[in-house]
């Protein structure tokens, strides 16, 4: 055992130096770890809003865009279709769109901002199949109604406002995504008006 005096100043200096080097090292290790929690660029793009140009959309036409990996339909409805929307409410499961499949601004008889333009996520609310748009021959599925959406997987049917008919497997109306009109011919799908696009 040595009887040499203990240099407490040097010991304190080494302790503090070790603590500082350890803290800096922990910081360098933590930054990439915490950064890994952020979504990747690919994930950010997948969830990003999508612009839809409807300038060439014709009456009766459906265009499909992808948003968050899901098909979104944009349909231009005719005046005949709009006139007939309220005539079959007694055949619908949720005619007033009381369930939450649409933003408040689309909680109306046409389930849209502009009556002639309808947007919906093209996925059946039963088991996730993609319904088919039938124009003219939808009456084979629902008597007296010429236009609508038919899911071939299990026979669910929706009207031209995406409202589900009674006595089919689908429990809910089609989902209407958040969207707004940037101008007369451009729709931004994925955001409500006034929300940031960051």
Backbone as ProteinMPNN parsed JSONL, in Angstrom:
{"seq_chain_A": "XXXXXXXXXXXXXXXXXXXXXXXXXXXXXXXXXXXXXXXXXXXXXXXXXXXXXXXXXXXXXXXXXXXXXXXXXXXXXXXXXXXXXXXXXXXXXXXXXXXXXXXXXXXXXXXXXXXXXXXXXXXXXXXXXXXXXXXXXXXXXXXXXXXXXXXXXXXXXXXXXXXXXXXXXXXXXXXXXXXXXXXXXXXXXXXXXXXXXX", "coords_chain_A": {"N_chain_A": [[0.84, -1.168, 0.0], [0.544, 2.215, -0.923], [1.836, 5.211, 0.459], [1.647, 7.621, -0.731], [0.53, 10.962, -1.378], [-2.901, 11.655, -2.26], [-4.008, 12.932, -5.309], [-6.496, 14.925, -5.487], [-7.504, 16.894, -7.209], [-6.652, 16.135, -9.757], [-7.987, 13.713, -9.973], [-10.644, 14.584, -9.906], [-10.71, 16.086, -12.277], [-10.295, 14.028, -14.206], [-12.606, 12.516, -13.765], [-14.647, 14.322, -14.512], [-13.949, 14.781, -17.199], [-14.285, 12.237, -18.286], [-17.054, 11.974, -17.916], [-18.018, 14.047, -19.587], [-17.1, 13.218, -22.141], [-18.494, 10.808, -22.297], [-21.163, 11.777, -22.308], [-21.21, 13.242, -24.709], [-20.751, 11.165, -26.501], [-23.059, 9.615, -26.016], [-24.949, 11.418, -26.973], [-24.289, 11.5, -29.726], [-24.951, 8.882, -30.355], [-27.677, 8.884, -29.779], [-28.912, 10.691, -31.552], [-29.101, 9.541, -34.282], [-30.713, 7.389, -33.577], [-33.104, 8.55, -32.57], [-33.801, 9.953, -34.85], [-34.482, 7.843, -36.482], [-37.063, 7.292, -35.797], [-38.651, 9.032, -37.213], [-40.803, 9.222, -40.099], [-39.901, 7.639, -43.195], [-38.695, 9.069, -46.308], [-40.07, 7.907, -48.402], [-42.348, 6.975, -47.082], [-43.434, 9.42, -46.275], [-44.084, 10.527, -48.759], [-45.972, 8.656, -49.598], [-48.096, 9.211, -47.905], [-48.714, 11.741, -48.571], [-50.656, 14.586, -49.677], [-52.706, 14.483, -52.673], [-52.942, 15.886, -55.856], [-55.66, 16.395, -58.051], [-56.582, 16.725, -61.329], [-59.454, 17.86, -62.737], [-60.303, 18.949, -65.055], [-60.795, 17.782, -67.536], [-62.655, 15.899, -67.0], [-65.443, 14.062, -67.821], [-69.053, 13.995, -67.911], [-70.435, 11.318, -66.168], [-68.094, 9.927, -66.176], [-65.482, 8.16, -64.455], [-62.551, 8.717, -62.689], [-59.511, 7.399, -61.417], [-57.376, 7.796, -58.699], [-54.385, 7.404, -56.764], [-54.014, 7.457, -53.302], [-52.299, 7.447, -50.332], [-51.803, 4.776, -50.825], [-54.268, 3.793, -51.457], [-57.143, 3.349, -53.603], [-58.74, 6.167, -54.927], [-61.77, 7.356, -55.973], [-62.977, 9.623, -58.415], [-65.805, 10.991, -59.554], [-67.893, 12.313, -62.067], [-71.07, 13.298, -61.773], [-74.217, 13.04, -63.424], [-77.012, 15.268, -64.022], [-79.347, 13.819, -63.949], [-78.634, 11.63, -62.321], [-78.155, 12.993, -59.908], [-80.728, 14.008, -59.435], [-82.066, 11.681, -58.805], [-80.97, 10.738, -56.452], [-82.21, 11.16, -53.905], [-84.431, 9.556, -54.026], [-84.378, 6.914, -53.222], [-83.866, 6.573, -50.543], [-85.147, 5.038, -48.599], [-84.204, 2.507, -49.052], [-81.664, 2.404, -48.144], [-78.963, 1.854, -45.809], [-77.741, 3.821, -44.204], [-78.9, 6.537, -44.857], [-78.71, 9.28, -44.223], [-76.057, 9.688, -43.781], [-74.983, 9.433, -41.164], [-73.044, 8.027, -39.777], [-69.447, 8.163, -39.376], [-68.069, 8.389, -41.996], [-67.296, 10.449, -43.604], [-66.035, 13.8, -44.037], [-67.333, 16.686, -42.253], [-68.175, 18.681, -44.089], [-69.011, 17.186, -46.212], [-71.217, 15.924, -45.404], [-73.99, 15.622, -46.439], [-76.855, 15.316, -48.682], [-75.644, 14.671, -51.188], [-73.131, 13.968, -50.469], [-70.817, 15.496, -50.943], [-68.704, 18.308, -51.873], [-69.122, 19.88, -54.177], [-72.055, 19.287, -55.869], [-72.095, 17.786, -58.336], [-69.61, 16.51, -58.461], [-68.166, 13.675, -57.137], [-66.264, 12.192, -54.602], [-64.634, 9.319, -53.364], [-63.145, 6.794, -51.298], [-62.23, 3.965, -52.922], [-62.883, 1.402, -51.713], [-64.504, -1.36, -50.474], [-66.544, -1.382, -47.587], [-66.901, -3.707, -46.289], [-65.063, -6.124, -46.51], [-62.86, -5.01, -47.73], [-62.558, -5.253, -50.53], [-62.503, -4.017, -53.961], [-65.075, -2.184, -55.198], [-67.057, -2.174, -58.258], [-67.747, 0.25, -60.718], [-70.856, 0.79, -61.98], [-72.642, 1.844, -64.672], [-75.697, 2.452, -65.977], [-76.28, -0.332, -66.085], [-76.641, -0.997, -63.458], [-79.079, -1.554, -62.399], [-79.504, -4.268, -62.45], [-78.516, -5.085, -60.074], [-79.74, -3.531, -58.048], [-83.026, -2.967, -58.082], [-84.593, -0.67, -60.221], [-82.698, 1.349, -60.06], [-80.239, 2.928, -61.864], [-77.51, 3.574, -61.762], [-74.511, 3.014, -59.925], [-72.38, 1.459, -57.407], [-70.931, -1.712, -57.292], [-69.895, -4.394, -55.356], [-68.086, -7.112, -56.261], [-67.095, -9.151, -54.691], [-68.651, -9.938, -52.378], [-71.163, -9.027, -52.901], [-72.051, -6.481, -52.038], [-73.703, -3.311, -52.322], [-73.707, 0.082, -53.424], [-74.965, 3.411, -53.65], [-74.864, 6.273, -55.924], [-73.826, 8.185, -54.282], [-72.2, 6.873, -52.7], [-73.448, 5.583, -50.63], [-74.441, 2.863, -48.657], [-76.545, 0.118, -49.476], [-79.365, -1.531, -47.895], [-79.452, -4.84, -46.391], [-77.087, -6.05, -47.333], [-73.67, -7.285, -47.127], [-71.8, -5.201, -46.456], [-71.238, -2.876, -43.869], [-71.166, -0.09, -43.689], [-71.254, 3.203, -45.22], [-69.319, 4.196, -48.144], [-66.037, 5.54, -47.689], [-65.444, 8.982, -47.603], [-62.775, 10.892, -48.497], [-60.773, 13.458, -46.855], [-60.734, 16.551, -48.511], [-60.321, 19.335, -50.784], [-61.148, 22.095, -52.975], [-58.711, 23.463, -54.885], [-58.765, 25.163, -57.014], [-61.155, 25.86, -59.636], [-60.829, 23.576, -61.21], [-59.132, 21.815, -59.934], [-58.531, 19.461, -57.447], [-57.483, 18.865, -54.155], [-56.619, 16.032, -52.588], [-56.662, 14.641, -49.406], [-56.267, 16.587, -47.54], [-57.947, 19.092, -45.573], [-59.38, 22.266, -46.401], [-57.218, 24.946, -45.722], [-55.497, 23.528, -44.079], [-52.062, 22.768, -43.372], [-49.588, 21.805, -45.803], [-47.246, 20.572, -45.106]], "CA_chain_A": [[0.0, 0.0, 0.0], [1.376, 3.406, -1.054], [1.511, 6.32, 1.348], [1.742, 8.859, -1.514], [-0.685, 11.766, -1.245], [-3.886, 11.519, -3.334], [-4.217, 14.2, -6.021], [-7.95, 15.018, -5.71], [-7.748, 17.771, -8.361], [-6.492, 15.337, -10.972], [-9.061, 12.729, -9.969], [-11.866, 15.311, -10.264], [-10.575, 16.412, -13.693], [-10.513, 12.8, -14.983], [-14.012, 12.142, -13.626], [-15.429, 15.24, -15.343], [-13.597, 14.524, -18.598], [-14.958, 10.985, -18.661], [-18.5, 12.25, -17.981], [-18.283, 14.853, -20.78], [-16.903, 12.359, -23.312], [-19.627, 9.87, -22.301], [-22.376, 12.495, -22.699], [-21.096, 13.528, -26.143], [-20.946, 9.871, -27.182], [-24.479, 9.255, -25.91], [-25.655, 12.313, -27.891], [-24.069, 11.021, -31.089], [-25.705, 7.634, -30.523], [-29.11, 9.141, -29.666], [-29.445, 11.436, -32.703], [-29.605, 8.654, -35.335], [-31.778, 6.557, -33.024], [-34.324, 9.347, -32.545], [-34.138, 10.248, -36.25], [-35.084, 6.653, -37.088], [-38.498, 7.304, -35.495], [-39.337, 9.835, -38.224], [-41.127, 8.429, -41.284], [-38.965, 7.752, -44.309], [-39.154, 9.927, -47.412], [-41.061, 7.127, -49.141], [-43.584, 6.977, -46.286], [-44.006, 10.77, -46.341], [-44.681, 10.687, -50.08], [-47.162, 7.801, -49.652], [-49.176, 9.847, -47.166], [-48.842, 13.134, -49.002], [-51.867, 14.909, -50.437], [-52.62, 14.236, -54.11], [-53.719, 16.819, -56.674], [-56.419, 15.767, -59.129], [-57.057, 17.668, -62.352], [-60.754, 17.403, -63.238], [-60.681, 19.818, -66.174], [-61.248, 16.98, -68.671], [-63.579, 14.882, -66.502], [-66.727, 14.156, -68.513], [-70.21, 13.503, -67.169], [-70.504, 9.858, -66.151], [-66.744, 9.344, -66.141], [-64.797, 7.951, -63.18], [-61.101, 8.609, -62.747], [-58.971, 6.799, -60.215], [-56.065, 8.265, -58.269], [-53.919, 6.702, -55.568], [-53.679, 8.294, -52.149], [-51.948, 6.57, -49.206], [-51.873, 3.395, -51.289], [-55.664, 3.401, -51.658], [-57.77, 3.966, -54.771], [-59.748, 7.201, -54.688], [-62.563, 7.613, -57.173], [-63.549, 10.945, -58.659], [-66.855, 10.752, -60.545], [-68.743, 13.456, -62.406], [-72.436, 12.79, -61.836], [-75.147, 13.78, -64.282], [-78.164, 15.848, -63.323], [-80.293, 12.71, -63.737], [-78.174, 10.9, -61.137], [-78.388, 13.849, -58.745], [-82.167, 14.09, -59.202], [-82.57, 10.407, -58.294], [-80.311, 10.341, -55.2], [-83.113, 11.156, -52.759], [-85.622, 8.735, -54.27], [-84.239, 5.538, -52.72], [-83.365, 6.618, -49.166], [-85.753, 3.96, -47.817], [-83.472, 1.267, -49.328], [-80.283, 2.581, -47.683], [-78.671, 1.578, -44.403], [-77.43, 5.087, -43.528], [-79.156, 7.548, -45.888], [-78.3, 10.608, -43.779], [-74.603, 9.673, -43.538], [-74.787, 9.74, -39.746], [-71.764, 7.448, -39.367], [-68.351, 9.088, -39.681], [-67.261, 8.061, -43.181], [-67.055, 11.632, -44.423], [-65.874, 15.049, -43.279], [-68.594, 17.403, -42.034], [-68.611, 19.41, -45.275], [-69.59, 16.235, -47.165], [-72.34, 15.266, -44.732], [-75.172, 16.169, -47.091], [-77.433, 14.269, -49.541], [-74.757, 14.255, -52.278], [-71.864, 13.612, -49.817], [-69.765, 16.148, -51.712], [-68.645, 19.765, -51.807], [-69.871, 20.273, -55.37], [-72.96, 18.15, -56.083], [-71.806, 16.941, -59.495], [-68.336, 15.801, -58.313], [-68.167, 12.787, -55.966], [-65.002, 11.525, -54.275], [-64.73, 8.271, -52.346], [-62.117, 5.757, -51.295], [-62.85, 2.853, -53.642], [-62.693, 0.145, -50.98], [-65.733, -1.808, -49.827], [-66.443, -1.323, -46.125], [-67.104, -5.048, -45.734], [-63.769, -6.786, -46.313], [-61.767, -4.326, -48.408], [-62.476, -5.43, -51.983], [-62.763, -2.774, -54.686], [-66.308, -2.271, -55.988], [-67.063, -1.809, -59.67], [-68.665, 1.328, -61.079], [-71.795, 0.344, -63.0], [-73.501, 2.922, -65.161], [-76.682, 1.944, -66.917], [-76.69, -1.705, -65.791], [-76.678, -1.226, -62.021], [-80.427, -2.022, -62.068], [-79.438, -5.716, -62.236], [-78.178, -5.3, -58.662], [-80.776, -2.879, -57.248], [-84.124, -2.681, -59.01], [-85.031, 0.709, -60.398], [-81.591, 2.309, -59.939], [-79.395, 2.647, -63.029], [-76.094, 3.848, -61.56], [-74.031, 2.752, -58.571], [-71.144, 0.699, -57.23], [-71.222, -3.088, -56.91], [-68.705, -5.145, -54.935], [-68.263, -8.477, -56.735], [-66.618, -10.151, -53.725], [-69.739, -10.461, -51.541], [-72.448, -8.502, -53.341], [-72.47, -5.208, -51.449], [-74.069, -2.303, -53.31], [-73.669, 1.479, -52.975], [-75.529, 4.322, -54.637], [-73.905, 7.209, -56.511], [-73.244, 9.015, -53.23], [-71.403, 5.951, -51.889], [-74.236, 5.124, -49.478], [-74.654, 1.423, -48.761], [-77.922, -0.358, -49.435], [-79.693, -2.476, -46.829], [-79.423, -6.282, -46.676], [-75.83, -6.466, -47.973], [-72.672, -7.473, -46.067], [-71.083, -3.98, -46.051], [-71.965, -2.226, -42.781], [-71.044, 1.366, -43.688], [-71.079, 3.909, -46.482], [-67.937, 4.36, -48.585], [-65.326, 6.635, -47.036], [-65.138, 10.183, -48.387], [-61.549, 11.425, -47.908], [-60.634, 14.91, -46.735], [-60.334, 17.155, -49.782], [-60.85, 20.667, -51.068], [-60.894, 22.596, -54.319], [-57.662, 24.477, -54.979], [-59.418, 26.082, -57.945], [-62.337, 25.24, -60.244], [-60.54, 22.3, -61.879], [-58.11, 21.062, -59.204], [-58.903, 19.014, -56.108], [-56.394, 18.321, -53.355], [-57.121, 14.937, -51.767], [-55.834, 14.324, -48.248], [-56.271, 17.715, -46.588], [-59.064, 20.024, -45.573], [-58.95, 23.617, -46.759], [-56.564, 25.668, -44.623], [-54.482, 22.705, -43.418], [-50.722, 22.895, -43.963], [-49.156, 20.678, -46.633], [-45.874, 20.204, -44.724]], "C_chain_A": [[0.888, 1.234, 0.0], [0.89, 4.485, -0.099], [1.577, 7.655, 0.619], [0.44, 9.64, -1.379], [-1.591, 11.612, -2.475], [-4.115, 12.887, -3.961], [-5.709, 14.302, -6.373], [-8.281, 15.907, -6.894], [-7.672, 16.988, -9.657], [-7.619, 14.312, -11.082], [-10.373, 13.394, -10.406], [-11.853, 15.645, -11.762], [-10.859, 15.177, -14.555], [-11.976, 12.348, -14.924], [-14.886, 13.005, -14.532], [-15.164, 15.011, -16.832], [-14.302, 13.269, -19.096], [-16.46, 11.206, -18.814], [-18.848, 13.036, -19.249], [-18.15, 14.006, -22.04], [-18.057, 11.352, -23.418], [-20.912, 10.543, -22.763], [-22.367, 12.807, -24.192], [-21.327, 12.245, -26.946], [-22.399, 9.433, -27.162], [-25.315, 10.122, -26.856], [-25.515, 11.859, -29.329], [-24.829, 9.725, -31.354], [-27.21, 7.899, -30.547], [-29.688, 9.814, -30.907], [-29.916, 10.495, -33.813], [-30.758, 7.77, -34.847], [-33.111, 7.303, -33.036], [-34.768, 9.681, -33.974], [-34.801, 9.054, -36.924], [-36.575, 6.552, -36.784], [-39.291, 8.101, -36.522], [-39.682, 8.964, -39.426], [-40.116, 8.663, -42.399], [-39.547, 8.674, -45.377], [-40.231, 9.211, -48.215], [-42.402, 7.121, -48.405], [-44.242, 8.35, -46.315], [-44.707, 10.996, -47.672], [-45.97, 9.877, -50.173], [-48.346, 8.435, -48.946], [-49.445, 11.273, -47.595], [-50.165, 13.364, -49.727], [-51.626, 14.72, -51.941], [-53.501, 15.254, -54.834], [-54.392, 16.067, -57.813], [-56.931, 16.861, -60.06], [-58.366, 17.123, -62.917], [-61.22, 18.217, -64.446], [-61.225, 19.032, -67.362], [-62.212, 15.87, -68.256], [-64.958, 15.091, -67.129], [-67.839, 13.586, -67.644], [-70.304, 11.987, -67.303], [-69.158, 9.174, -66.04], [-66.224, 9.227, -64.715], [-63.302, 7.918, -63.443], [-60.617, 8.095, -61.39], [-57.603, 7.39, -59.934], [-55.678, 7.473, -57.032], [-53.535, 7.715, -54.51], [-53.486, 7.361, -50.971], [-52.093, 5.094, -49.571], [-53.286, 2.896, -51.535], [-56.203, 4.039, -52.934], [-58.802, 5.002, -54.33], [-60.442, 7.47, -56.015], [-62.985, 9.069, -57.215], [-64.52, 10.746, -59.823], [-67.61, 12.048, -60.787], [-70.157, 12.93, -62.66], [-73.305, 13.681, -62.726], [-76.273, 14.363, -63.436], [-79.208, 14.779, -63.041], [-79.924, 11.925, -62.482], [-78.458, 11.711, -59.879], [-79.879, 13.921, -58.398], [-82.719, 12.827, -58.553], [-81.956, 9.996, -56.95], [-81.27, 10.255, -54.017], [-84.301, 10.223, -52.886], [-85.53, 7.311, -53.729], [-83.688, 5.49, -51.288], [-83.912, 5.48, -48.311], [-85.052, 2.616, -48.027], [-82.055, 1.284, -48.76], [-80.14, 2.305, -46.194], [-78.439, 2.866, -43.615], [-77.645, 6.242, -44.513], [-78.701, 8.953, -45.504], [-76.82, 10.737, -43.506], [-74.297, 10.067, -42.091], [-73.502, 9.139, -39.189], [-70.639, 8.339, -39.899], [-67.485, 8.751, -40.871], [-66.966, 9.259, -44.058], [-66.793, 12.832, -43.524], [-67.212, 15.777, -43.19], [-69.102, 18.12, -43.278], [-69.178, 18.498, -46.356], [-70.743, 15.45, -46.531], [-73.634, 15.935, -45.206], [-75.706, 15.111, -48.05], [-76.522, 13.794, -50.675], [-73.398, 13.771, -51.76], [-70.677, 14.223, -50.571], [-69.794, 17.652, -51.479], [-69.425, 20.357, -52.966], [-70.751, 19.082, -55.735], [-72.568, 17.227, -57.232], [-70.522, 16.129, -59.367], [-68.344, 15.0, -57.012], [-66.805, 12.143, -55.82], [-65.259, 10.468, -53.217], [-63.513, 7.368, -52.441], [-62.787, 4.515, -51.864], [-62.592, 1.512, -52.996], [-63.987, -0.182, -50.248], [-65.539, -1.836, -48.318], [-66.725, -2.675, -45.48], [-65.75, -5.699, -45.453], [-62.66, -6.209, -47.179], [-61.593, -4.625, -49.877], [-62.73, -4.087, -52.657], [-64.017, -2.932, -55.529], [-66.109, -1.799, -57.425], [-68.099, -0.71, -59.893], [-69.546, 0.826, -62.216], [-72.678, 1.514, -63.404], [-74.419, 2.354, -66.236], [-77.169, 0.551, -66.579], [-76.652, -2.027, -64.29], [-78.034, -1.783, -61.586], [-80.482, -3.538, -61.899], [-79.164, -6.029, -60.76], [-79.252, -4.725, -57.742], [-81.862, -2.4, -58.205], [-84.493, -1.203, -59.026], [-83.938, 1.751, -60.304], [-80.556, 1.965, -61.011], [-77.9, 2.8, -62.795], [-75.708, 3.537, -60.11], [-72.744, 1.968, -58.584], [-71.499, -0.672, -56.675], [-69.923, -3.795, -56.546], [-68.887, -6.611, -55.327], [-67.836, -9.548, -55.722], [-67.766, -10.773, -52.93], [-71.073, -9.803, -51.824], [-72.924, -7.222, -52.691], [-72.719, -4.182, -52.551], [-74.115, -0.922, -52.658], [-74.288, 2.349, -54.061], [-74.462, 5.301, -55.117], [-73.417, 8.279, -55.543], [-72.416, 8.133, -52.292], [-72.133, 5.461, -50.651], [-74.621, 3.661, -49.681], [-76.148, 1.089, -48.665], [-78.112, -1.324, -48.268], [-79.518, -3.905, -47.33], [-78.219, -6.705, -47.524], [-74.782, -6.592, -46.868], [-71.984, -6.194, -45.578], [-71.882, -3.234, -44.981], [-72.056, -0.706, -42.897], [-70.957, 1.925, -45.102], [-69.6, 3.945, -46.863], [-67.325, 5.582, -47.894], [-65.115, 7.775, -48.027], [-63.887, 10.793, -47.757], [-61.621, 12.939, -47.733], [-60.162, 15.44, -48.083], [-60.867, 18.575, -49.853], [-60.458, 21.072, -52.478], [-59.849, 23.703, -54.255], [-58.131, 25.584, -55.918], [-60.559, 25.311, -58.598], [-62.071, 23.853, -60.824], [-59.496, 21.449, -61.156], [-58.597, 20.752, -57.791], [-57.642, 18.513, -55.415], [-56.986, 17.293, -52.403], [-56.144, 14.693, -50.619], [-55.777, 15.408, -47.197], [-57.593, 18.442, -46.663], [-58.525, 21.401, -45.909], [-58.378, 24.313, -45.537], [-55.533, 24.848, -43.881], [-53.159, 22.838, -44.157], [-50.375, 21.643, -44.743], [-47.772, 20.186, -46.264], [-45.714, 18.739, -44.518]], "O_chain_A": [[1.84, 1.334, 0.774], [-0.31, 4.648, 0.12], [1.566, 8.709, 1.256], [-0.633, 9.046, -1.277], [-1.103, 11.458, -3.594], [-4.378, 13.869, -3.268], [-6.135, 13.826, -7.426], [-9.299, 15.667, -7.543], [-8.509, 17.148, -10.545], [-8.141, 14.075, -12.172], [-11.126, 12.82, -11.192], [-12.873, 15.503, -12.436], [-11.594, 15.275, -15.538], [-12.519, 11.858, -15.914], [-15.758, 12.494, -15.234], [-16.097, 15.049, -17.634], [-14.848, 13.25, -20.199], [-17.072, 10.681, -19.745], [-19.843, 12.742, -19.911], [-19.008, 14.075, -22.919], [-18.538, 11.079, -24.518], [-21.677, 9.953, -23.526], [-23.386, 12.658, -24.868], [-22.025, 12.26, -27.96], [-22.918, 8.939, -28.163], [-26.269, 9.64, -27.467], [-26.494, 11.83, -30.074], [-25.301, 9.502, -32.468], [-27.944, 7.213, -31.258], [-30.829, 9.542, -31.28], [-31.054, 10.635, -34.26], [-31.667, 7.445, -35.612], [-34.128, 6.756, -33.462], [-35.962, 9.691, -34.273], [-35.6, 9.231, -37.844], [-37.284, 5.799, -37.451], [-40.489, 7.869, -36.685], [-38.926, 8.048, -39.747], [-39.55, 9.749, -42.524], [-40.73, 9.011, -45.352], [-41.195, 9.834, -48.659], [-43.459, 7.245, -49.024], [-45.468, 8.448, -46.373], [-45.788, 11.582, -47.72], [-46.952, 10.34, -50.752], [-49.489, 8.219, -49.348], [-50.316, 11.939, -47.035], [-50.724, 12.442, -50.32], [-50.492, 14.788, -52.414], [-54.659, 15.457, -54.469], [-53.781, 15.215, -58.458], [-57.618, 17.791, -59.638], [-58.385, 16.044, -63.511], [-62.394, 18.175, -64.812], [-62.036, 19.558, -68.124], [-62.549, 15.002, -69.062], [-65.562, 16.155, -66.99], [-67.585, 12.786, -66.744], [-70.259, 11.444, -68.407], [-69.093, 7.963, -65.83], [-66.49, 10.084, -63.872], [-62.834, 7.184, -64.313], [-61.243, 8.335, -60.358], [-56.763, 7.477, -60.831], [-56.538, 6.935, -56.335], [-52.834, 8.692, -54.776], [-54.375, 6.579, -50.634], [-52.458, 4.269, -48.734], [-53.49, 1.71, -51.794], [-55.782, 5.133, -53.312], [-59.633, 4.734, -53.462], [-59.809, 7.767, -57.028], [-63.309, 9.669, -56.191], [-64.118, 10.382, -60.928], [-67.928, 12.785, -59.854], [-70.405, 12.215, -63.631], [-73.143, 14.901, -62.768], [-76.453, 13.988, -62.277], [-79.882, 14.824, -62.012], [-80.791, 11.593, -61.674], [-78.95, 11.168, -58.89], [-80.253, 13.898, -57.226], [-83.717, 12.88, -57.835], [-82.383, 8.999, -56.366], [-81.143, 9.345, -53.198], [-85.099, 10.107, -51.955], [-86.515, 6.574, -53.775], [-83.113, 4.483, -50.875], [-83.232, 5.005, -47.401], [-85.279, 1.68, -47.261], [-81.327, 0.298, -48.876], [-81.077, 2.499, -45.42], [-78.895, 2.985, -42.478], [-76.677, 6.86, -44.956], [-78.34, 9.74, -46.379], [-76.366, 11.785, -43.046], [-73.455, 10.928, -41.835], [-72.93, 9.672, -38.239], [-70.866, 9.175, -40.774], [-66.26, 8.822, -40.767], [-66.433, 9.099, -45.156], [-67.268, 12.882, -42.39], [-68.121, 15.504, -43.974], [-70.309, 18.174, -43.514], [-69.766, 18.984, -47.322], [-71.183, 14.435, -47.07], [-74.272, 16.696, -44.479], [-75.056, 14.08, -48.22], [-76.61, 12.637, -51.087], [-72.603, 13.226, -52.526], [-69.667, 13.559, -50.806], [-70.767, 18.199, -50.961], [-70.28, 21.221, -52.776], [-70.242, 17.973, -55.897], [-72.696, 16.009, -57.112], [-70.349, 15.15, -60.093], [-68.505, 15.559, -55.927], [-66.251, 11.613, -56.782], [-66.019, 10.699, -52.277], [-62.927, 7.196, -53.509], [-63.805, 4.063, -51.339], [-62.132, 0.581, -53.656], [-64.5, 0.639, -49.487], [-64.493, -2.262, -47.828], [-66.781, -2.777, -44.255], [-65.339, -5.814, -44.298], [-61.622, -6.846, -47.351], [-60.554, -4.279, -50.44], [-63.127, -3.125, -51.999], [-64.033, -3.722, -56.473], [-65.133, -1.124, -57.754], [-69.19, -0.744, -59.324], [-69.048, 0.479, -63.288], [-73.374, 2.098, -62.573], [-73.968, 1.844, -67.261], [-78.351, 0.257, -66.76], [-76.632, -3.196, -63.904], [-78.137, -2.411, -60.532], [-81.408, -4.05, -61.271], [-79.529, -7.094, -60.261], [-79.633, -5.364, -56.761], [-81.626, -1.526, -59.039], [-84.678, -0.577, -57.983], [-84.219, 2.94, -60.455], [-80.056, 0.841, -61.058], [-77.097, 2.229, -63.534], [-76.487, 3.773, -59.186], [-72.094, 1.821, -59.619], [-72.263, -0.79, -55.718], [-68.968, -3.799, -57.324], [-69.757, -7.287, -54.778], [-68.179, -10.72, -55.879], [-67.85, -11.996, -52.818], [-72.026, -9.995, -51.069], [-74.108, -6.901, -52.784], [-72.039, -4.178, -53.577], [-74.507, -0.777, -51.501], [-74.153, 2.06, -55.25], [-73.291, 5.174, -54.758], [-72.678, 9.182, -55.935], [-71.984, 8.578, -51.228], [-71.501, 4.971, -49.716], [-75.075, 3.276, -50.758], [-76.897, 1.687, -47.892], [-77.147, -1.864, -47.726], [-79.445, -4.15, -48.534], [-78.327, -7.618, -48.341], [-74.982, -6.06, -45.776], [-71.619, -6.108, -44.405], [-73.074, -2.984, -45.164], [-72.923, -0.091, -42.276], [-70.631, 1.212, -46.052], [-68.73, 3.749, -46.014], [-68.028, 6.536, -47.561], [-64.664, 7.557, -49.152], [-63.926, 11.179, -46.588], [-62.424, 13.614, -48.377], [-59.293, 14.846, -48.721], [-61.746, 18.967, -49.085], [-59.568, 20.485, -53.093], [-60.074, 24.75, -53.647], [-57.928, 26.771, -55.662], [-60.893, 24.214, -58.151], [-62.989, 23.039, -60.921], [-59.023, 20.458, -61.713], [-59.014, 21.638, -57.045], [-56.829, 17.817, -56.023], [-57.764, 17.639, -51.514], [-54.94, 14.555, -50.84], [-55.295, 15.181, -46.087], [-58.276, 18.414, -47.687], [-57.339, 21.67, -45.719], [-58.966, 24.282, -44.456], [-54.752, 25.41, -43.113], [-53.118, 22.996, -45.377], [-50.812, 20.546, -44.395], [-47.167, 19.444, -47.038], [-44.62, 18.277, -44.195]]}, "name": "protein", "num_of_chains": 1, "seq": "XXXXXXXXXXXXXXXXXXXXXXXXXXXXXXXXXXXXXXXXXXXXXXXXXXXXXXXXXXXXXXXXXXXXXXXXXXXXXXXXXXXXXXXXXXXXXXXXXXXXXXXXXXXXXXXXXXXXXXXXXXXXXXXXXXXXXXXXXXXXXXXXXXXXXXXXXXXXXXXXXXXXXXXXXXXXXXXXXXXXXXXXXXXXXXXXXXXXXX"}
